[in-house]
Coordinates of C-alpha atoms and ligand atoms in Angstrom, one line a residue:
X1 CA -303.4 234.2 -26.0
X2 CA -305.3 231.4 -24.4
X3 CA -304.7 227.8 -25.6
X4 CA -307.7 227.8 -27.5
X5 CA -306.8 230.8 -29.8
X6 CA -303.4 229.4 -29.9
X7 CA -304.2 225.8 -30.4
X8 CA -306.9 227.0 -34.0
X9 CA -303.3 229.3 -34.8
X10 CA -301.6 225.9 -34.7
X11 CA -304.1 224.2 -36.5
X12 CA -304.5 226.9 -39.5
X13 CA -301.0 227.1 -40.6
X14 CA -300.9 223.4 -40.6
X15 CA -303.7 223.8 -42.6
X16 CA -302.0 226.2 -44.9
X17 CA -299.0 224.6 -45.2
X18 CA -300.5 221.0 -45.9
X19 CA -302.5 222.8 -48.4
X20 CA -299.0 224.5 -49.7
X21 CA -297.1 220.9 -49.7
X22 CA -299.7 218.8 -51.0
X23 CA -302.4 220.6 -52.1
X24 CA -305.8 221.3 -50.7
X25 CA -309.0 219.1 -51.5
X26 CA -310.1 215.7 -50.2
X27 CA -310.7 214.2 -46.2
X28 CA -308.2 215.8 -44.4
X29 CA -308.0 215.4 -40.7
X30 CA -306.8 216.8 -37.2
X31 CA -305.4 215.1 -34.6
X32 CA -303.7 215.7 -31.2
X33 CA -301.7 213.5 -29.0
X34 CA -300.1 215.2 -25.5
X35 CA -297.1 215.2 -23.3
X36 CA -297.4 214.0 -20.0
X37 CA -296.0 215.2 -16.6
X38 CA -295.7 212.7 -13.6
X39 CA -296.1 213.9 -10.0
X40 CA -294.4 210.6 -8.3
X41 CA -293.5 206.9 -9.6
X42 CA -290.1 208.1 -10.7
X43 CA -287.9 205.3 -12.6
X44 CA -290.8 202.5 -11.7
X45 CA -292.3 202.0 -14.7
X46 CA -290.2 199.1 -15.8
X47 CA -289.4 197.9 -12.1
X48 CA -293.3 196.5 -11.8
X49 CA -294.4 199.3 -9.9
X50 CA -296.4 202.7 -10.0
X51 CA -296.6 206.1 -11.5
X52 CA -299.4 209.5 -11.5
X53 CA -298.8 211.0 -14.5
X54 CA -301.3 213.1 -15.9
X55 CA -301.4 214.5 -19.9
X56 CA -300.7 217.8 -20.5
X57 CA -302.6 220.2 -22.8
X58 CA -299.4 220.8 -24.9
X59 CA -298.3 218.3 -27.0
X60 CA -298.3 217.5 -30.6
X61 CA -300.9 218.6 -33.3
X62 CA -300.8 217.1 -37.2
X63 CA -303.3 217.4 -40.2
X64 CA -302.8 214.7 -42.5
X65 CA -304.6 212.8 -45.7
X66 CA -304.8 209.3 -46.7
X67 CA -302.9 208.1 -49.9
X68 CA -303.9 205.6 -52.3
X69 CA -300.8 204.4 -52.6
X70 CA -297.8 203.2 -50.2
X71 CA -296.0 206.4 -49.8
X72 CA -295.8 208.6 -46.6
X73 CA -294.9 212.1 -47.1
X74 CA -294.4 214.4 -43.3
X75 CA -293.5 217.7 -42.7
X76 CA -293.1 218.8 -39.1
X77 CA -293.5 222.5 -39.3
X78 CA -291.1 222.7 -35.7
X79 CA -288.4 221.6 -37.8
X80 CA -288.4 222.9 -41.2
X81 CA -285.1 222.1 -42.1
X82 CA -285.9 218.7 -42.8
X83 CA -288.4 219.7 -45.3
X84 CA -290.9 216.9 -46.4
X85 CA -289.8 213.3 -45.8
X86 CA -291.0 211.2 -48.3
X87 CA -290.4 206.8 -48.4
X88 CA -292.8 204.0 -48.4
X89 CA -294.1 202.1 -45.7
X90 CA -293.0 199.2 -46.5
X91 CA -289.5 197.9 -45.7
X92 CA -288.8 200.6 -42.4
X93 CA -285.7 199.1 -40.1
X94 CA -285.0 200.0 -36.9
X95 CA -282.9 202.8 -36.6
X96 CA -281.4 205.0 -33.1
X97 CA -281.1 208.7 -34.7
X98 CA -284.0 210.2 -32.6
X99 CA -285.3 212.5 -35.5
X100 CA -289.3 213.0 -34.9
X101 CA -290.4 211.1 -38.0
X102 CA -288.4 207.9 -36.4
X103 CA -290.9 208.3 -33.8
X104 CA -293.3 207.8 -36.3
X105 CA -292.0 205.5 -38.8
X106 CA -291.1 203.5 -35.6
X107 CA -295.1 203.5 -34.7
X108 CA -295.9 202.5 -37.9
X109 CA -293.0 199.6 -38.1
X110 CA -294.4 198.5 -34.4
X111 CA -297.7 197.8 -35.9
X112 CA -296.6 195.6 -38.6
X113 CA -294.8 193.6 -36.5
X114 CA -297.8 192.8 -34.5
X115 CA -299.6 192.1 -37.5
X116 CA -301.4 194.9 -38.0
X117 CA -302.2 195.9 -42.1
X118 CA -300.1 199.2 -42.9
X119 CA -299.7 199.2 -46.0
X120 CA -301.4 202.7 -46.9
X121 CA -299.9 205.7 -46.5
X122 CA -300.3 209.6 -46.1
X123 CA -299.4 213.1 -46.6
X124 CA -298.8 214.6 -43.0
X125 CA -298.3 218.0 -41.6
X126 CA -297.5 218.3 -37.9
X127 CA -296.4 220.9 -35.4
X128 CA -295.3 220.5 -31.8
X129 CA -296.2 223.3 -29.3
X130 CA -294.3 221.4 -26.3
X131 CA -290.6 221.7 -24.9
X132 CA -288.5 218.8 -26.6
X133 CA -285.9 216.8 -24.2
X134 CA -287.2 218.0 -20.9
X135 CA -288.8 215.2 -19.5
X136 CA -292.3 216.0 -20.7
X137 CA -292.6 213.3 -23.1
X138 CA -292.5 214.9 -26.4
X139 CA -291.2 211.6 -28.0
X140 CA -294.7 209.8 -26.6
X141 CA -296.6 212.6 -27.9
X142 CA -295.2 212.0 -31.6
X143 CA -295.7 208.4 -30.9
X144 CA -299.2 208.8 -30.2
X145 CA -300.0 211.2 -32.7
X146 CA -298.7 209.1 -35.6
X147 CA -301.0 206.0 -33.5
X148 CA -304.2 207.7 -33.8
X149 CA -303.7 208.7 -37.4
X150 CA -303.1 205.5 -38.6
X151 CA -305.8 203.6 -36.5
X152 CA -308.2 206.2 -37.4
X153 CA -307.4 206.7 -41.7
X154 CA -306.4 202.8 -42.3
X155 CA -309.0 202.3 -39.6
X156 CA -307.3 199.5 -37.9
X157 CA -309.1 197.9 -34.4
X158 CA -306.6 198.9 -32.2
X159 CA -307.7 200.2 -28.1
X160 CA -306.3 203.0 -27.0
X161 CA -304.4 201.2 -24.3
X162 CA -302.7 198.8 -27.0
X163 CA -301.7 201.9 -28.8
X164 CA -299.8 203.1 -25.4
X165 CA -298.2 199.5 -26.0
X166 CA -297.0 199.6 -29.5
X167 CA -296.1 203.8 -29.0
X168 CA -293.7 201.5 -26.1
X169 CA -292.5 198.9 -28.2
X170 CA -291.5 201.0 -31.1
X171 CA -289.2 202.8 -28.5
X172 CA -287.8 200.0 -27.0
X173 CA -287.2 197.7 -30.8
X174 CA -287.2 200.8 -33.3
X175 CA -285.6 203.7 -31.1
X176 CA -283.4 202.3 -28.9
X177 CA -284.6 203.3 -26.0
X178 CA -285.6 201.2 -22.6
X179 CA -288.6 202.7 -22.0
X180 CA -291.3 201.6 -19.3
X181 CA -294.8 202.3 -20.6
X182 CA -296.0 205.7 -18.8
X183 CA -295.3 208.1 -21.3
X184 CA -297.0 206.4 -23.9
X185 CA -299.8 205.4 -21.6
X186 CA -300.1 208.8 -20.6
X187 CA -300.3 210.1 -23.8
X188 CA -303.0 207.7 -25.1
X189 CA -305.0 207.3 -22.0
X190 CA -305.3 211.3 -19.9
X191 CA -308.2 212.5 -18.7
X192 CA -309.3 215.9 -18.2
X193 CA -309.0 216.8 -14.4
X194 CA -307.4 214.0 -13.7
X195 CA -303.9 211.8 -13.2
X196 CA -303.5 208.3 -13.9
X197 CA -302.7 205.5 -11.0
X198 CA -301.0 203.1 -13.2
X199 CA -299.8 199.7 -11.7
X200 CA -297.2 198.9 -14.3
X201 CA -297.0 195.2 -13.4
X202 CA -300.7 194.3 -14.5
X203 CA -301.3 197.6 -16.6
X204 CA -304.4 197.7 -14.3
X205 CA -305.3 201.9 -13.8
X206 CA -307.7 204.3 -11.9
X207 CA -308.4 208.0 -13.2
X208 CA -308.1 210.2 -9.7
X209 CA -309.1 213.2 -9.8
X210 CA -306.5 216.2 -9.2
X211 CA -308.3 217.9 -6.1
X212 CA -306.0 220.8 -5.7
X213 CA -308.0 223.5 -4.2
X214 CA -306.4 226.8 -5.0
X215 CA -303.3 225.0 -6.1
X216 CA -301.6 224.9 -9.2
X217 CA -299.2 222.0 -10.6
X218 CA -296.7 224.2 -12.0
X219 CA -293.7 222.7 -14.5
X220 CA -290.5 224.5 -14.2
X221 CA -288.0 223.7 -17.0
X222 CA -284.5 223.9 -15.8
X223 CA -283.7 224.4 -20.0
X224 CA -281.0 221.8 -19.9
X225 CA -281.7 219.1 -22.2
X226 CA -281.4 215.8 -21.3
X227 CA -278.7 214.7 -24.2
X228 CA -276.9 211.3 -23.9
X229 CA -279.7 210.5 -21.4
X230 CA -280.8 207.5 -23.4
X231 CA -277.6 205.1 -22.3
X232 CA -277.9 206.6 -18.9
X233 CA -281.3 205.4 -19.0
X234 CA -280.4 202.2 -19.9
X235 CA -278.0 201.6 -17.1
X236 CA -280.7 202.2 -14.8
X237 CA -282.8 199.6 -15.8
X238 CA -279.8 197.4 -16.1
X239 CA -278.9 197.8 -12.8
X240 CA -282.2 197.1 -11.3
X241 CA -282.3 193.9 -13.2
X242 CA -279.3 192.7 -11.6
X243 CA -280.9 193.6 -8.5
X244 CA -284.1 192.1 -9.1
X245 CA -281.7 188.9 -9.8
X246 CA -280.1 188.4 -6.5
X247 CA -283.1 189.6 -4.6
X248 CA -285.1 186.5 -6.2
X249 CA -282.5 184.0 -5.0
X250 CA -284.0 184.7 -1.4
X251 CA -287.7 185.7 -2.1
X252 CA -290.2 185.0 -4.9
X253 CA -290.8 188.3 -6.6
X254 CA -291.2 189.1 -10.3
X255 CA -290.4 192.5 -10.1
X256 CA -288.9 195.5 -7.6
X257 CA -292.6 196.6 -7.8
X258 CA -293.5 193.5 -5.4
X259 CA -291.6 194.2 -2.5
X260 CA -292.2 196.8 0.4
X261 CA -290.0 198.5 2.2
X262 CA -289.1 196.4 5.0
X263 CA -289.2 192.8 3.2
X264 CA -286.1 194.9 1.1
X265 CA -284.3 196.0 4.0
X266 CA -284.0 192.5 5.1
X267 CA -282.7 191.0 2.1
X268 CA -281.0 193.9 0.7
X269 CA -277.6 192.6 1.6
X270 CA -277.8 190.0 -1.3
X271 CA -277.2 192.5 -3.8
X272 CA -273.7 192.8 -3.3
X273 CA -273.0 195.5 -5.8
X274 CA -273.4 198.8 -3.8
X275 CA -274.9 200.7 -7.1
X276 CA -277.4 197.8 -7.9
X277 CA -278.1 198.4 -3.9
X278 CA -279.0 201.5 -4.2
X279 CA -280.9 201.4 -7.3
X280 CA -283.3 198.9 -6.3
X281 CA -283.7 200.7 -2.7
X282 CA -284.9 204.0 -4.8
X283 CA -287.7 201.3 -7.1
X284 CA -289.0 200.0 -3.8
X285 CA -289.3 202.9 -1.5
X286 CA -290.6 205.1 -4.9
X287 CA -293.1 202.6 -5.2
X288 CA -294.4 202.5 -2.0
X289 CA -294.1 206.4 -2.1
X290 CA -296.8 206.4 -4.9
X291 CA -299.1 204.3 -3.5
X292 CA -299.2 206.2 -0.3
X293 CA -299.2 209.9 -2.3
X294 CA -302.1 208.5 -4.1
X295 CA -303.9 207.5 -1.0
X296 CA -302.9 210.7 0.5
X297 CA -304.6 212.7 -2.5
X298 CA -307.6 210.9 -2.3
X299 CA -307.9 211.5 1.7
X300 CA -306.9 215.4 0.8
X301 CA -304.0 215.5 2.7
X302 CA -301.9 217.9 0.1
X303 CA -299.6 218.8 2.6
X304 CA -298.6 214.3 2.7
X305 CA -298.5 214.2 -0.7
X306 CA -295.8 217.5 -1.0
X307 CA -293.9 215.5 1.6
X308 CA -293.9 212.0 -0.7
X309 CA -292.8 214.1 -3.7
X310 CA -289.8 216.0 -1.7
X311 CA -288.6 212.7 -0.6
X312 CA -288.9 211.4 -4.3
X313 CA -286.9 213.8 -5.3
X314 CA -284.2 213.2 -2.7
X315 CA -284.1 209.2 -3.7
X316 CA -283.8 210.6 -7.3
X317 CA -281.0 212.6 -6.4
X318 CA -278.5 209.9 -4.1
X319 CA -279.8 206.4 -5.1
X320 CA -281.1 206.6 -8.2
X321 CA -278.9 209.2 -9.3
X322 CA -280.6 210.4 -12.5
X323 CA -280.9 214.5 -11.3
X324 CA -278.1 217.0 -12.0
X325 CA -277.3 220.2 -10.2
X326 CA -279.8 222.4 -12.0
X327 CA -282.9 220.2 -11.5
X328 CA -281.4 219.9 -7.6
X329 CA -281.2 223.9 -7.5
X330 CA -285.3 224.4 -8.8
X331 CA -286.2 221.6 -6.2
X332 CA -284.2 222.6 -3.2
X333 CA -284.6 226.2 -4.0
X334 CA -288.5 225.7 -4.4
X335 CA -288.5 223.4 -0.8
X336 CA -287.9 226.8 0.8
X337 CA -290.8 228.6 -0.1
X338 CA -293.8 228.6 2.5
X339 CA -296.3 228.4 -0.6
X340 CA -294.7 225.1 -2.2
X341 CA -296.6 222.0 -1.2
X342 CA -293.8 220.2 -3.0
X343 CA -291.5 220.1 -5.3
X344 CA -289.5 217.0 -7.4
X345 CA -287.8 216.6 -10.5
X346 CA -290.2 214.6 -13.5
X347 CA -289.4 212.5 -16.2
X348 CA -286.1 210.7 -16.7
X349 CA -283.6 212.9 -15.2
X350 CA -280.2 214.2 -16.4
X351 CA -281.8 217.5 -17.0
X352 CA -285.5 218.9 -18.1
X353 CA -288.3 219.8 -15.6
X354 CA -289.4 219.6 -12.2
X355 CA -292.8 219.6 -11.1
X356 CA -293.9 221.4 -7.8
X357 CA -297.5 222.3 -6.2
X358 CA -297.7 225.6 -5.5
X359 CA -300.5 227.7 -3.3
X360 CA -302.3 229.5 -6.7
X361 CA -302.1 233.1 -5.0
X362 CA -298.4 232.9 -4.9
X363 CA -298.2 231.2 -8.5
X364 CA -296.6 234.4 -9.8
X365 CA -294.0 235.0 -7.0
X366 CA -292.9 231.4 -7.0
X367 CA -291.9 232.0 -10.7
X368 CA -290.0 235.7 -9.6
X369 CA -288.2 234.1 -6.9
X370 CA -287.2 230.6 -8.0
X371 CA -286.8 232.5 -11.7
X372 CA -284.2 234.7 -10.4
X373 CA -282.5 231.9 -7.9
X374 CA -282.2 229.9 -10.3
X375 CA -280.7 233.3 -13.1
X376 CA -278.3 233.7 -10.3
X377 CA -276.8 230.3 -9.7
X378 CA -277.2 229.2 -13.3
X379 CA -276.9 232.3 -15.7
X380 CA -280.0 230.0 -17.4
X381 CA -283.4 231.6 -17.8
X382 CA -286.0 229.0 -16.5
X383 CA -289.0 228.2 -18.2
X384 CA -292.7 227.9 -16.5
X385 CA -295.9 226.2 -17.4
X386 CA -298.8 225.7 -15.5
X387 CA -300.2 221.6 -15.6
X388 CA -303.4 221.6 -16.3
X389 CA -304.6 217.5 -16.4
X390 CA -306.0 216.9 -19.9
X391 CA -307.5 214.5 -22.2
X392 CA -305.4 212.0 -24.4
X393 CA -304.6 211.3 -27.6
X394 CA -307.3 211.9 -30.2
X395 CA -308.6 212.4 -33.5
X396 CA -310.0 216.7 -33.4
X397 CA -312.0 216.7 -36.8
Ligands
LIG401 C1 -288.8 208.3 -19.2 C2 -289.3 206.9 -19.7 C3 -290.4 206.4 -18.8 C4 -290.1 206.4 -17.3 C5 -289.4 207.8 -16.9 C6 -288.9 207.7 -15.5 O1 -289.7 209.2 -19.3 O2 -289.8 207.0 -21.0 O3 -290.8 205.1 -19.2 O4 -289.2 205.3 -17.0 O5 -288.4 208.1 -17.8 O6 -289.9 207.6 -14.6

């Protein structure tokens, strides 16, 4: 079925079922926010540097209805054992349970805080046609979905770009979680066709167009899920703080993101924890990896830009240590294939998918033979999607 059939499928059981839950009748509308895969910028979205992600055209669909009063009541038709979740909108605290409708109570609590007027709720139905906890972003794509329903029913004056920003904040102050701002920024802001050049520092970005002649970004998902990644995550960042500390008793820098490669090899030795070391070596060089993939795209040098992600994933691997030995077996395995242009983990790490660009012609052999590598070292059945760039969240109809 192509994603257009499957994507009206989607839509008519929400339909139905919103209809079933809480009856039919009245202005309900469709919305769709999308996951995100990043092609290099790995770990230096809170480290003041770059990503290229680019949103996906899976992601998260919901139908839902303006109340007149302050109730919300959600269904999410992926997990039906939850069965409607009904409370107020006022009076939402922070919580760390991860459950999808934190993601969106936490959107909604992250826009009161700012001062925004939620005080209305709705009846929601939504349905997620995207891997969860591989790396892809799911958690932005709820984020975002439950943004553009609120800005668009309680019709708040919100940009997209400050949605990416409270989707962020309601991660890091609601969720728990240390986020940087790409997944939400991907989420809100993709553009068919192309991938985002995000400077993190500034939140300054350029759409660049994905010029892959007769190649295909393909996702394989290693189907390990990245559980317990979230205090992992948090070390990270930690880390690189510490590093960022001892690095500006010696130069004037706000964040990893301002230093180049060999203004950090000259200091380095300040950071006298070896870890911290290491951590801060991968937020440089990744950063200056990005810049020149991006620079490399544009010129259409492919074959640059497959070396930058190899080498991104290596850095992932041994100093920034966030891979594992699946996601090390689809990237190493995938280095040997004369079609792969390149091949990396994506996302956070500790499990989930790797992205790799791949000649189109051999698209279906790359899947046989890293499929059954992967069977045979594993006993784990991979997953594949092909990445076509698309367009961000939205309102549908
Ligand atoms: C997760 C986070 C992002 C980013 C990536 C790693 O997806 O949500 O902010 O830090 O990991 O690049």
């Amino acid at each position: 079925m192509d994603e257009k059939n499957s994507s009206k499928l989607i839509m008519d059981e929400m339909l139905n079922k919103f209809e079933e839950l809480f009856g039919a009748g009245g202005d309900i509308r469709s919305y769709f926010a999308p996951g995100r895969v990043n092609l290099i910028g790995e770990h230096t979205d809170y480290n003041g540097g770059h990503v290229f992600p680019c949103a996906l055209t899976m992601g998260n669909y919901a139908v839902a209805r303006k109340r007149d009063d302050d109730i919300i009541r959600w269904y999410n038709m992926s997990y039906p054992k939850d069965g409607v979740q009904e409370r107020s909108v006022k009076g939402l605290a922070p919580n760390d349970n991860g459950i999808w409708y934190d993601y969106q109570q936490g959107v909604l609590w992250a826009l009161q805080q700012k001062g925004y007027s939620v005080e209305t709720g709705y009846d929601m139905v939504m349905c997620g046609d995207m891997p969860t906890g591989s790396g892809l972003s799911a958690s932005a794509s709820i984020e975002l979905v439950a943004a553009v329903i609120v800005r668009d029913l309680l019709k708040l004056d919100i940009s997209m770009e400050d949605c990416a920003k409270i989707g962020q904040y309601s991660e890091n102050n609601y969720n728990g979680m240390n986020c940087g701002i790409m997944d939400q920024f991907a989420s809100a802001m993709g553009k068919e066709g192309h991938a985002i050049f995000l400077d993190t520092a500034t939140v300054e970005y350029e759409y660049v167009p994905l010029n892959m002649e007769k190649k295909k970004i393909v996702i394989t998902n290693s189907m390990v899920k990245h559980q317990l990644a979230g205090s992992a995550y948090n070390d990270r960042r930690r880390e690189s703080e510490e590093a960022l500390k001892c690095l500006q008793k010696v130069v004037q820098i706000d964040s990893l993101g301002d230093l180049d490669e060999e203004t950090f090899e000259k200091h380095k030795d300040v950071i006298t924890d070896e870890i911290c070391r290491k951590r801060a070596k991968h937020a440089v060089y990744e950063n200056q990896r990005t810049i020149a993939a991006v620079k490399a795209l544009k010129n259409g040098d492919l074959a640059a830009f497959g070396k930058l992600m190899n080498e991104s994933h290596v850095s992932l691997r041994d100093d920034y240590e966030v891979s594992c030995k699946e996601l090390d077996i689809l990237a190493e395995e995938a280095w040997k294939l004369p079609f792969v242009i390149g091949s990396r983990m994506t996302g956070g790490g500790f499990g989930g998918c790797t992205v790799s660009i791949v000649e189109e012609a051999s698209v279906d052999e790359f899947k046989k033979k890293i499929g059954d590598v992967y069977r045979e070292k594993t006993g784990i059945d991979a997953e594949f999607y092909i990445a076509d760039a698309a367009e961000g969240a939205r309102r549908l109809k």
